Amino acid sequence: MRYYLQLLSSTVADAKPAVILHFDNQRYLFNCSEGIQRFCNEYKVGLKKLKTMFVSRLNWDCIGGFPGMLLTLADAKVTSFDIYGPPNFMHFLASTRHFIYRASINVHPVELLSPSLNTTNFEPVFKDKSITVYSVFVYPKSLPVSSNKRKYSDGLPNTSFKKSIVEKMFPNMTLKTPQNGKPVDNCCHDDNSKIEVKAEFHSNRTVSLDTLPDLEFKQDTVAITYIVHGPKIVGKFKDKYVRSLGVKSGLDIGKLSRGQSITLSDGSFIDSAICREPGKSGSIFFVVDCPSVDYIENLVKDPSFDNYYDLPDRDNVSIIIHFLGSGVVENPVYKDWMKKFALTQHIIVAPETSAQTLICRKSTDLKFRLNEIDSSTFPIPHYTNENLYKLPTSFPKYSEIGKPLLTYIINPGPKLQKNECLESYIQPQIRLNADASVIPFIPPSLVPPKNGIPMTAIPLGTGGAIPSKYRNVSSTLLLLPRGTVVFDAGENTRGQILRHYGPEMGPRAIARIACIFISHLHADHHLGTISVIKEWVNSGGAGVLYVVCPRNFALFLREYAECEAFGFERVHVLLSETLQAKSGDLTGVSLDGLEALKQSLDLKHIATTRVDHCIDAFGVAIETNCGHKAVFSGDCRPTPALVDLGQNATLLIHEATLADDKQNEALEKKHTTISEALQIAREMKASNLLLTHFSQRYPKFPVVPDSLSSKGLNVAIAFDLSHIDVNTFGKFEAWVPVMKEMFKENEEDESDEELQ
């Protein structure tokens, strides 16, 4: 039986550490940060067989990619999924009820509450044919260890209620087909199905869904180490020996090979136990999560590890994966603890040991090609191929710095395999097609900025639905003279900002953010919000951070803040429902906090309007005191109210999900085609249009007409991490033919809509 561990990411801007255990018929995932799904898509890490996940901490760095991953697994026809997590995990899952609903998958969440393993009682939290898993709870020294003795949380009343909510979110049933003949599998897309499901939640309950029941444990800070026992390896069947005992019948040999004893015709009894060579006990590995030095003392003193120290047979503890926070790797107490596993392979993943190598390499290859057109508009992401940190000799002999795709073959083995590791990124050799070899000269000041003050858009994610090799999910920065606005914050928005600006300027750029606008509750538009807020707080963001969003997303932020202290106390929420303009008038809105938001960004007006997409989908228009006006559509069909609100916009950022030949699909899924977006901009009398949110079926370049711009309207096509100010839009008309030629050569079908 072949099985192996594979490290999916180190501690980089794009993702946090995760590891996957591969068997032929099953996968097990340990943690799932933002960016993991995109990583797996790019490197073809098979996920269709993923059925079980273990979470070490209730922290967004460990679970931020899970909601999106779960939706993708459901759409890939995975029908059942087990997930094991720390205290309050059920609360986290229930808090996502407004934007996660899949009728086709049955999710079995298990919330662990107390250590399952000690020196006298080896009781697993999970067991199947392949692995047996134990959990070791470790709390920081500054907090007392929980005295709760329950193994699981199912018996606690509030948790049981939340579990009933989660069961309704994933009922594993076929929904009724609505009148349009299409099955419904997402509550955000169909108001009636959402209301029906919510009504079921309220059945015989006095607790409103607007307020989940209180947590049993407030912001539990446990870090779980998982101890995993692999399957026992059966000894080789001794065929010659069996035949020497007089067994001739193939039927009898088959029985003995399957562990069934037999009696021969002469009355001889053959015990199946003597027919195989001695077996091998299952290999053992640990996934250790030590997020800070405050956890070290309780970790190294935990008696759960006593039975694993200094065993002579290396296979007993084959490998330990160390997920470490800052400062842990050089701590002498931690290194001494590692030495107690002297014959074990140690894989160390820490901020100090992780080079900021590029993991989204297909996207970067594309950027190098675009950079040939214009280096200021299409800059290269920041990265470092090498990390200067070297493991000193004070570490155990078998210690290795973890790199993405590092593989440890447990059986047959053990063997550390590095040939698939992500090594140094090599810049691609760029060869433009003959017809595109001469890039037209564009005067640098073709479109002078209004009043001399620029307005700049930085698309961070320009694809729809799921993150792909070439385009991340939705997010755009709008740089204004007094601050920055984030229009939607899809998964890994934070990482994209850090890649664009680099390790020194990135935190400053995030600290400059004054407002995040979330257009609607589809997961690909907001799952990066929490990590942006966390980074904003850690980077020294001043005052408060304003979040303009639909009511139910504000509810999610508030409820998740009960699980993790991510900075919600520094957030001022303004509801999109209350910022709605009347008949295109930006001036008629008054709301607590609104004037302070306008002052922080030097805005004259800000207002929202409902757009035609899903329930509670909004567009927004902002106008600065220096005379700029920016409009953002979110996802939608052409919406007259947005056209009215955006009249005479300096910049319209509008979705253009589908090519013109997909009109029926655009109507069905309530998206916009390229030509429809162009028409909206003309009706709005916008000066500049940025087309974005392209379907992942157009991986590199969307299907656009030869001429995009028209009199009075300049049109740009969004690429991830491009830098487009209002001076640049006029250049795209000349660049589009070059881009078409550039991406026509060797174009391949690289759609990422299906999991491998």
mmCIF file of C-alpha atoms in Angstrom, residues 124-477:
data_model
loop_
_atom_site.group_PDB
_atom_site.id
_atom_site.type_symbol
_atom_site.label_atom_id
_atom_site.label_comp_id
_atom_site.label_asym_id
_atom_site.label_seq_id
_atom_site.Cartn_x
_atom_site.Cartn_y
_atom_site.Cartn_z
ATOM 1 C CA PRO A 124 -8.758 8.191 18.812
ATOM 2 C CA VAL A 125 -10.878 11.044 17.522
ATOM 3 C CA PHE A 126 -10.969 9.498 14.042
ATOM 4 C CA LYS A 127 -10.476 6.027 12.628
ATOM 5 C CA ASP A 128 -11.062 4.424 9.259
ATOM 6 C CA LYS A 129 -9.433 1.660 7.216
ATOM 7 C CA SER A 130 -6.370 3.763 6.503
ATOM 8 C CA ILE A 131 -5.516 5.921 9.516
ATOM 9 C CA THR A 132 -6.173 6.408 13.207
ATOM 10 C CA VAL A 133 -5.930 9.960 14.523
ATOM 11 C CA TYR A 134 -5.386 11.293 18.043
ATOM 12 C CA SER A 135 -5.483 14.918 19.129
ATOM 13 C CA VAL A 136 -3.240 16.728 21.601
ATOM 14 C CA PHE A 137 -4.603 20.030 22.882
ATOM 15 C CA VAL A 138 -2.007 22.706 23.627
ATOM 16 C CA TYR A 139 -2.871 26.088 25.125
ATOM 17 C CA PRO A 140 -0.609 29.119 25.468
ATOM 18 C CA LYS A 141 1.122 29.456 28.798
ATOM 19 C CA SER A 142 -0.772 32.672 29.520
ATOM 20 C CA LEU A 143 -4.125 30.868 29.503
ATOM 21 C CA PRO A 144 -5.339 27.965 31.635
ATOM 22 C CA VAL A 145 -5.976 24.597 29.998
ATOM 23 C CA SER A 146 -9.683 23.944 29.494
ATOM 24 C CA SER A 147 -11.164 21.800 32.237
ATOM 25 C CA ASN A 148 -13.874 20.426 29.951
ATOM 26 C CA LYS A 149 -13.663 16.635 29.834
ATOM 27 C CA ARG A 150 -15.949 16.030 26.909
ATOM 28 C CA LYS A 151 -14.449 14.415 23.829
ATOM 29 C CA TYR A 152 -16.849 16.089 21.395
ATOM 30 C CA SER A 153 -19.179 19.084 21.683
ATOM 31 C CA ASP A 154 -22.351 17.445 20.350
ATOM 32 C CA GLY A 155 -24.002 17.310 23.778
ATOM 33 C CA LEU A 156 -23.696 21.040 24.434
ATOM 34 C CA PRO A 157 -27.054 22.732 23.697
ATOM 35 C CA ASN A 158 -25.839 25.765 21.755
ATOM 36 C CA THR A 159 -23.398 23.684 19.721
ATOM 37 C CA SER A 160 -26.102 21.121 18.980
ATOM 38 C CA PHE A 161 -28.323 23.871 17.620
ATOM 39 C CA LYS A 162 -25.511 25.191 15.441
ATOM 40 C CA LYS A 163 -24.894 21.663 14.179
ATOM 41 C CA SER A 164 -28.559 21.489 13.139
ATOM 42 C CA ILE A 165 -27.993 24.682 11.148
ATOM 43 C CA VAL A 166 -24.958 23.155 9.437
ATOM 44 C CA GLU A 167 -26.961 20.048 8.601
ATOM 45 C CA LYS A 168 -29.530 22.266 6.870
ATOM 46 C CA MET A 169 -26.735 23.988 4.939
ATOM 47 C CA PHE A 170 -25.613 20.628 3.528
ATOM 48 C CA PRO A 171 -28.727 18.421 3.420
ATOM 49 C CA ASN A 172 -27.421 16.024 0.739
ATOM 50 C CA MET A 173 -30.717 16.031 -1.081
ATOM 51 C CA THR A 174 -32.035 16.979 -4.499
ATOM 52 C CA LEU A 175 -33.808 20.316 -4.377
ATOM 53 C CA LYS A 176 -37.054 20.859 -6.219
ATOM 54 C CA THR A 177 -36.573 22.120 -9.731
ATOM 55 C CA PRO A 178 -37.853 25.684 -10.126
ATOM 56 C CA GLN A 179 -39.993 26.888 -13.002
ATOM 57 C CA ASN A 180 -37.017 27.679 -15.234
ATOM 58 C CA GLY A 181 -36.088 23.984 -15.219
ATOM 59 C CA LYS A 182 -32.682 24.469 -13.599
ATOM 60 C CA PRO A 183 -31.854 22.784 -10.271
ATOM 61 C CA VAL A 184 -31.076 25.122 -7.408
ATOM 62 C CA ASP A 185 -27.905 24.476 -5.428
ATOM 63 C CA ASN A 186 -26.911 27.866 -4.061
ATOM 64 C CA CYS A 187 -29.149 29.911 -1.788
ATOM 65 C CA CYS A 188 -27.624 33.200 -2.920
ATOM 66 C CA HIS A 189 -28.775 32.565 -6.476
ATOM 67 C CA ASP A 190 -32.369 31.795 -5.642
ATOM 68 C CA ASP A 191 -34.305 33.829 -3.106
ATOM 69 C CA ASN A 192 -37.057 31.265 -2.618
ATOM 70 C CA SER A 193 -34.721 28.390 -1.773
ATOM 71 C CA LYS A 194 -32.852 30.596 0.668
ATOM 72 C CA ILE A 195 -36.020 31.673 2.457
ATOM 73 C CA GLU A 196 -37.223 28.072 2.624
ATOM 74 C CA VAL A 197 -33.992 26.880 4.173
ATOM 75 C CA LYS A 198 -33.985 29.703 6.687
ATOM 76 C CA ALA A 199 -37.549 28.917 7.633
ATOM 77 C CA GLU A 200 -36.453 25.364 8.420
ATOM 78 C CA PHE A 201 -33.708 26.758 10.647
ATOM 79 C CA HIS A 202 -36.279 28.664 12.675
ATOM 80 C CA SER A 203 -38.501 25.623 13.174
ATOM 81 C CA ASN A 204 -39.404 25.159 16.874
ATOM 82 C CA ARG A 205 -36.618 27.494 17.940
ATOM 83 C CA THR A 206 -36.791 30.695 19.952
ATOM 84 C CA VAL A 207 -33.310 31.808 18.861
ATOM 85 C CA SER A 208 -33.277 34.035 15.778
ATOM 86 C CA LEU A 209 -30.764 33.324 13.048
ATOM 87 C CA ASP A 210 -29.776 36.960 13.283
ATOM 88 C CA THR A 211 -27.980 36.074 16.501
ATOM 89 C CA LEU A 212 -26.361 32.678 16.856
ATOM 90 C CA PRO A 213 -26.386 31.288 20.407
ATOM 91 C CA ASP A 214 -23.458 32.199 22.625
ATOM 92 C CA LEU A 215 -20.195 30.323 22.415
ATOM 93 C CA GLU A 216 -19.497 27.669 24.999
ATOM 94 C CA PHE A 217 -15.846 28.790 25.003
ATOM 95 C CA LYS A 218 -14.976 32.410 24.202
ATOM 96 C CA GLN A 219 -12.243 32.691 21.537
ATOM 97 C CA ASP A 220 -10.631 29.387 22.430
ATOM 98 C CA THR A 221 -6.927 29.632 21.597
ATOM 99 C CA VAL A 222 -6.051 25.947 21.537
ATOM 100 C CA ALA A 223 -3.554 24.647 18.981
ATOM 101 C CA ILE A 224 -4.109 20.970 18.201
ATOM 102 C CA THR A 225 -1.311 18.598 17.344
ATOM 103 C CA TYR A 226 -2.534 15.563 15.415
ATOM 104 C CA ILE A 227 -0.867 12.188 15.940
ATOM 105 C CA VAL A 228 -1.623 9.874 13.027
ATOM 106 C CA HIS A 229 -1.103 6.107 12.947
ATOM 107 C CA GLY A 230 -0.980 4.634 9.474
ATOM 108 C CA PRO A 231 -2.316 1.214 8.451
ATOM 109 C CA LYS A 232 -0.577 -1.950 9.522
ATOM 110 C CA ILE A 233 1.412 -3.379 6.649
ATOM 111 C CA VAL A 234 0.532 -7.048 6.111
ATOM 112 C CA GLY A 235 3.502 -9.392 5.700
ATOM 113 C CA LYS A 236 4.255 -11.010 2.355
ATOM 114 C CA PHE A 237 2.321 -14.221 1.630
ATOM 115 C CA LYS A 238 4.710 -17.216 1.697
ATOM 116 C CA ASP A 239 3.439 -19.060 -1.351
ATOM 117 C CA LYS A 240 6.250 -21.649 -1.592
ATOM 118 C CA TYR A 241 6.013 -22.436 2.108
ATOM 119 C CA VAL A 242 2.233 -22.887 1.888
ATOM 120 C CA ARG A 243 2.589 -25.301 -1.032
ATOM 121 C CA SER A 244 5.216 -27.237 0.892
ATOM 122 C CA LEU A 245 2.554 -27.870 3.551
ATOM 123 C CA GLY A 246 0.542 -29.795 0.982
ATOM 124 C CA VAL A 247 -1.860 -27.028 -0.060
ATOM 125 C CA LYS A 248 -2.492 -27.513 -3.776
ATOM 126 C CA SER A 249 -5.915 -26.052 -4.421
ATOM 127 C CA GLY A 250 -5.974 -22.496 -5.709
ATOM 128 C CA LEU A 251 -9.189 -21.987 -3.744
ATOM 129 C CA ASP A 252 -7.467 -22.963 -0.491
ATOM 130 C CA ILE A 253 -4.450 -20.779 -1.249
ATOM 131 C CA GLY A 254 -6.805 -17.870 -1.849
ATOM 132 C CA LYS A 255 -8.480 -18.407 1.530
ATOM 133 C CA LEU A 256 -5.168 -18.510 3.348
ATOM 134 C CA SER A 257 -3.983 -15.330 1.597
ATOM 135 C CA ARG A 258 -7.173 -13.590 2.814
ATOM 136 C CA GLY A 259 -6.502 -14.658 6.421
ATOM 137 C CA GLN A 260 -8.861 -17.653 6.539
ATOM 138 C CA SER A 261 -7.494 -20.854 8.109
ATOM 139 C CA ILE A 262 -8.322 -24.148 6.321
ATOM 140 C CA THR A 263 -8.446 -27.901 6.942
ATOM 141 C CA LEU A 264 -7.013 -30.131 4.229
ATOM 142 C CA SER A 265 -8.666 -33.334 3.025
ATOM 143 C CA ASP A 266 -6.253 -35.390 5.142
ATOM 144 C CA GLY A 267 -7.408 -33.528 8.252
ATOM 145 C CA SER A 268 -4.358 -31.269 8.523
ATOM 146 C CA PHE A 269 -5.185 -27.832 9.911
ATOM 147 C CA ILE A 270 -3.380 -24.876 8.328
ATOM 148 C CA ASP A 271 -3.406 -21.674 10.387
ATOM 149 C CA SER A 272 -3.419 -18.615 8.127
ATOM 150 C CA ALA A 273 -1.217 -16.758 10.645
ATOM 151 C CA ILE A 274 1.823 -18.871 9.689
ATOM 152 C CA CYS A 275 1.346 -18.239 5.993
ATOM 153 C CA ARG A 276 2.691 -14.696 5.967
ATOM 154 C CA GLU A 277 5.927 -13.104 6.912
ATOM 155 C CA PRO A 278 5.743 -10.869 9.997
ATOM 156 C CA GLY A 279 3.778 -7.709 9.351
ATOM 157 C CA LYS A 280 4.869 -4.176 10.043
ATOM 158 C CA SER A 281 3.151 -1.841 12.474
ATOM 159 C CA GLY A 282 1.629 1.277 10.993
ATOM 160 C CA SER A 283 3.948 4.238 10.581
ATOM 161 C CA ILE A 284 3.296 7.240 12.794
ATOM 162 C CA PHE A 285 3.537 10.926 11.980
ATOM 163 C CA PHE A 286 2.699 14.164 13.784
ATOM 164 C CA VAL A 287 1.353 17.452 12.474
ATOM 165 C CA VAL A 288 2.458 19.931 15.141
ATOM 166 C CA ASP A 289 1.047 23.465 15.264
ATOM 167 C CA CYS A 290 2.996 25.785 17.584
ATOM 168 C CA PRO A 291 1.895 29.319 16.607
ATOM 169 C CA SER A 292 4.064 31.239 19.094
ATOM 170 C CA VAL A 293 6.669 30.803 21.814
ATOM 171 C CA ASP A 294 3.833 31.120 24.343
ATOM 172 C CA TYR A 295 2.735 27.566 23.442
ATOM 173 C CA ILE A 296 6.119 25.860 23.800
ATOM 174 C CA GLU A 297 6.105 25.078 27.514
ATOM 175 C CA ASN A 298 2.721 23.333 27.503
ATOM 176 C CA LEU A 299 3.551 21.512 24.274
ATOM 177 C CA VAL A 300 6.839 19.983 25.373
ATOM 178 C CA LYS A 301 5.444 18.965 28.778
ATOM 179 C CA ASP A 302 2.326 17.263 27.446
ATOM 180 C CA PRO A 303 2.352 13.590 28.556
ATOM 181 C CA SER A 304 0.634 12.522 25.336
ATOM 182 C CA PHE A 305 4.054 12.328 23.658
ATOM 183 C CA ASP A 306 5.707 10.153 26.320
ATOM 184 C CA ASN A 307 5.066 6.898 24.455
ATOM 185 C CA TYR A 308 6.757 8.232 21.313
ATOM 186 C CA TYR A 309 10.119 9.478 22.577
ATOM 187 C CA ASP A 310 13.438 7.784 21.735
ATOM 188 C CA LEU A 311 12.072 4.620 20.193
ATOM 189 C CA PRO A 312 14.755 2.549 18.452
ATOM 190 C CA ASP A 313 12.647 1.723 15.373
ATOM 191 C CA ARG A 314 12.568 4.829 13.195
ATOM 192 C CA ASP A 315 9.326 3.775 11.549
ATOM 193 C CA ASN A 316 7.442 4.243 14.840
ATOM 194 C CA VAL A 317 7.590 8.010 14.399
ATOM 195 C CA SER A 318 8.434 8.438 10.765
ATOM 196 C CA ILE A 319 8.029 12.164 10.364
ATOM 197 C CA ILE A 320 6.943 15.296 12.220
ATOM 198 C CA ILE A 321 5.623 18.264 10.276
ATOM 199 C CA HIS A 322 6.249 21.436 12.313
ATOM 200 C CA PHE A 323 3.970 24.425 11.592
ATOM 201 C CA LEU A 324 5.730 27.124 13.595
ATOM 202 C CA GLY A 325 5.046 30.774 14.332
ATOM 203 C CA SER A 326 7.659 33.514 14.518
ATOM 204 C CA GLY A 327 10.414 32.872 17.049
ATOM 205 C CA VAL A 328 9.669 29.205 17.688
ATOM 206 C CA VAL A 329 12.244 27.685 15.352
ATOM 207 C CA GLU A 330 15.189 29.190 17.250
ATOM 208 C CA ASN A 331 13.785 28.572 20.713
ATOM 209 C CA PRO A 332 16.201 26.275 22.616
ATOM 210 C CA VAL A 333 13.406 24.573 24.580
ATOM 211 C CA TYR A 334 11.627 23.665 21.349
ATOM 212 C CA LYS A 335 14.821 22.384 19.741
ATOM 213 C CA ASP A 336 15.520 20.227 22.797
ATOM 214 C CA TRP A 337 12.035 18.746 22.463
ATOM 215 C CA MET A 338 12.699 17.949 18.804
ATOM 216 C CA LYS A 339 15.861 16.089 19.812
ATOM 217 C CA LYS A 340 13.750 13.618 21.765
ATOM 218 C CA PHE A 341 12.715 12.354 18.327
ATOM 219 C CA ALA A 342 16.300 11.851 17.220
ATOM 220 C CA LEU A 343 15.579 9.248 14.516
ATOM 221 C CA THR A 344 12.529 11.030 13.130
ATOM 222 C CA GLN A 345 12.422 13.077 9.935
ATOM 223 C CA HIS A 346 11.550 16.687 10.837
ATOM 224 C CA ILE A 347 10.032 19.077 8.297
ATOM 225 C CA ILE A 348 10.155 22.668 9.540
ATOM 226 C CA VAL A 349 7.816 25.339 8.190
ATOM 227 C CA ALA A 350 8.190 28.777 9.742
ATOM 228 C CA PRO A 351 8.287 32.434 8.628
ATOM 229 C CA GLU A 352 12.055 32.469 9.182
ATOM 230 C CA THR A 353 12.639 29.405 6.990
ATOM 231 C CA SER A 354 10.275 30.247 4.114
ATOM 232 C CA ALA A 355 11.563 31.949 1.004
ATOM 233 C CA GLN A 356 8.915 34.177 -0.578
ATOM 234 C CA THR A 357 9.087 32.130 -3.737
ATOM 235 C CA LEU A 358 6.298 32.423 -6.260
ATOM 236 C CA ILE A 359 3.718 29.674 -6.054
ATOM 237 C CA CYS A 360 1.365 31.178 -8.681
ATOM 238 C CA ARG A 361 3.845 30.702 -11.489
ATOM 239 C CA LYS A 362 1.554 30.438 -14.497
ATOM 240 C CA SER A 363 0.120 33.829 -13.606
ATOM 241 C CA THR A 364 3.617 35.277 -13.263
ATOM 242 C CA ASP A 365 4.667 33.855 -16.627
ATOM 243 C CA LEU A 366 1.764 35.771 -18.121
ATOM 244 C CA LYS A 367 2.868 38.955 -16.342
ATOM 245 C CA PHE A 368 6.356 38.693 -17.803
ATOM 246 C CA ARG A 369 4.798 38.640 -21.263
ATOM 247 C CA LEU A 370 2.604 41.635 -20.507
ATOM 248 C CA ASN A 371 5.587 43.421 -18.985
ATOM 249 C CA GLU A 372 7.120 43.473 -22.464
ATOM 250 C CA ILE A 373 4.238 45.698 -23.542
ATOM 251 C CA ASP A 374 4.482 48.178 -20.684
ATOM 252 C CA SER A 375 6.511 47.629 -17.527
ATOM 253 C CA SER A 376 4.748 50.285 -15.429
ATOM 254 C CA THR A 377 1.245 48.999 -16.204
ATOM 255 C CA PHE A 378 2.196 45.333 -15.877
ATOM 256 C CA PRO A 379 4.844 45.114 -13.133
ATOM 257 C CA ILE A 380 6.392 41.822 -12.040
ATOM 258 C CA PRO A 381 5.253 40.502 -8.646
ATOM 259 C CA HIS A 382 7.742 40.691 -5.808
ATOM 260 C CA TYR A 383 9.417 37.421 -4.876
ATOM 261 C CA THR A 384 12.627 35.952 -3.490
ATOM 262 C CA ASN A 385 13.903 32.574 -4.633
ATOM 263 C CA GLU A 386 16.260 31.934 -1.752
ATOM 264 C CA ASN A 387 16.007 32.196 1.995
ATOM 265 C CA LEU A 388 19.227 33.015 3.802
ATOM 266 C CA TYR A 389 18.188 30.952 6.818
ATOM 267 C CA LYS A 390 20.109 27.719 7.215
ATOM 268 C CA LEU A 391 19.306 25.106 9.819
ATOM 269 C CA PRO A 392 22.132 25.045 12.364
ATOM 270 C CA THR A 393 23.740 21.829 13.548
ATOM 271 C CA SER A 394 21.833 22.132 16.831
ATOM 272 C CA PHE A 395 18.780 20.677 15.089
ATOM 273 C CA PRO A 396 18.194 16.913 14.942
ATOM 274 C CA LYS A 397 20.125 15.097 12.239
ATOM 275 C CA TYR A 398 17.124 14.431 10.022
ATOM 276 C CA SER A 399 15.796 17.995 9.740
ATOM 277 C CA GLU A 400 14.672 19.654 6.538
ATOM 278 C CA ILE A 401 13.264 23.082 5.683
ATOM 279 C CA GLY A 402 9.797 22.624 4.233
ATOM 280 C CA LYS A 403 9.235 23.728 0.649
ATOM 281 C CA PRO A 404 6.006 23.572 -1.372
ATOM 282 C CA LEU A 405 5.427 20.091 -2.834
ATOM 283 C CA LEU A 406 8.087 18.464 -0.649
ATOM 284 C CA THR A 407 6.996 14.820 -0.479
ATOM 285 C CA TYR A 408 7.635 12.183 2.158
ATOM 286 C CA ILE A 409 6.839 8.654 1.031
ATOM 287 C CA ILE A 410 5.793 6.692 4.109
ATOM 288 C CA ASN A 411 5.254 3.364 2.361
ATOM 289 C CA PRO A 412 7.111 1.922 0.575
ATOM 290 C CA GLY A 413 9.797 3.821 2.400
ATOM 291 C CA PRO A 414 10.380 5.936 4.286
ATOM 292 C CA LYS A 415 11.873 8.273 1.700
ATOM 293 C CA LEU A 416 12.127 12.051 1.431
ATOM 294 C CA GLN A 417 11.456 13.080 -2.161
ATOM 295 C CA LYS A 418 12.480 16.552 -3.336
ATOM 296 C CA ASN A 419 12.233 16.272 -7.103
ATOM 297 C CA GLU A 420 8.789 17.923 -7.213
ATOM 298 C CA CYS A 421 9.648 20.760 -4.783
ATOM 299 C CA LEU A 422 9.152 24.303 -5.991
ATOM 300 C CA GLU A 423 12.666 25.565 -6.458
ATOM 301 C CA SER A 424 13.834 28.912 -7.801
ATOM 302 C CA TYR A 425 11.441 30.630 -10.166
ATOM 303 C CA ILE A 426 13.047 31.022 -13.582
ATOM 304 C CA GLN A 427 11.978 33.961 -15.693
ATOM 305 C CA PRO A 428 10.403 32.727 -18.941
ATOM 306 C CA GLN A 429 11.940 33.532 -22.295
ATOM 307 C CA ILE A 430 9.576 35.902 -24.075
ATOM 308 C CA ARG A 431 9.153 35.713 -27.822
ATOM 309 C CA LEU A 432 6.454 37.897 -29.283
ATOM 310 C CA ASN A 433 4.800 36.800 -32.524
ATOM 311 C CA ALA A 434 6.162 38.443 -35.652
ATOM 312 C CA ASP A 435 3.033 40.552 -36.067
ATOM 313 C CA ALA A 436 3.351 41.781 -32.489
ATOM 314 C CA SER A 437 7.095 42.310 -32.374
ATOM 315 C CA VAL A 438 6.781 46.076 -32.746
ATOM 316 C CA ILE A 439 4.798 47.548 -29.895
ATOM 317 C CA PRO A 440 3.239 50.878 -30.862
ATOM 318 C CA PHE A 441 4.541 53.988 -29.124
ATOM 319 C CA ILE A 442 1.878 55.549 -26.915
ATOM 320 C CA PRO A 443 2.395 59.120 -25.694
ATOM 321 C CA PRO A 444 2.666 58.969 -21.876
ATOM 322 C CA SER A 445 0.139 61.750 -21.275
ATOM 323 C CA LEU A 446 -2.519 60.742 -23.773
ATOM 324 C CA VAL A 447 -5.258 61.210 -21.182
ATOM 325 C CA PRO A 448 -4.297 63.905 -18.663
ATOM 326 C CA PRO A 449 -5.633 63.339 -15.148
ATOM 327 C CA LYS A 450 -8.625 65.422 -14.134
ATOM 328 C CA ASN A 451 -7.526 68.407 -12.026
ATOM 329 C CA GLY A 452 -4.020 66.968 -12.131
ATOM 330 C CA ILE A 453 -4.820 64.299 -9.511
ATOM 331 C CA PRO A 454 -4.647 60.663 -10.645
ATOM 332 C CA MET A 455 -7.077 57.847 -9.885
ATOM 333 C CA THR A 456 -5.512 54.397 -10.094
ATOM 334 C CA ALA A 457 -7.037 50.916 -10.209
ATOM 335 C CA ILE A 458 -5.028 47.841 -9.230
ATOM 336 C CA PRO A 459 -6.926 44.651 -10.122
ATOM 337 C CA LEU A 460 -5.938 41.965 -7.633
ATOM 338 C CA GLY A 461 -8.317 39.255 -8.838
ATOM 339 C CA THR A 462 -9.979 39.349 -12.243
ATOM 340 C CA GLY A 463 -11.584 35.914 -12.573
ATOM 341 C CA GLY A 464 -14.958 34.582 -11.560
ATOM 342 C CA ALA A 465 -16.144 31.657 -9.430
ATOM 343 C CA ILE A 466 -12.905 29.940 -8.352
ATOM 344 C CA PRO A 467 -9.237 30.945 -8.236
ATOM 345 C CA SER A 468 -7.345 29.706 -11.273
ATOM 346 C CA LYS A 469 -3.775 29.506 -12.504
ATOM 347 C CA TYR A 470 -3.991 32.806 -14.339
ATOM 348 C CA ARG A 471 -6.645 34.811 -12.520
ATOM 349 C CA ASN A 472 -7.451 35.061 -8.845
ATOM 350 C CA VAL A 473 -11.013 35.725 -7.656
ATOM 351 C CA SER A 474 -12.541 39.183 -7.434
ATOM 352 C CA SER A 475 -10.818 42.158 -5.890
ATOM 353 C CA THR A 476 -9.718 45.616 -7.038
ATOM 354 C CA LEU A 477 -7.846 48.376 -5.248
#
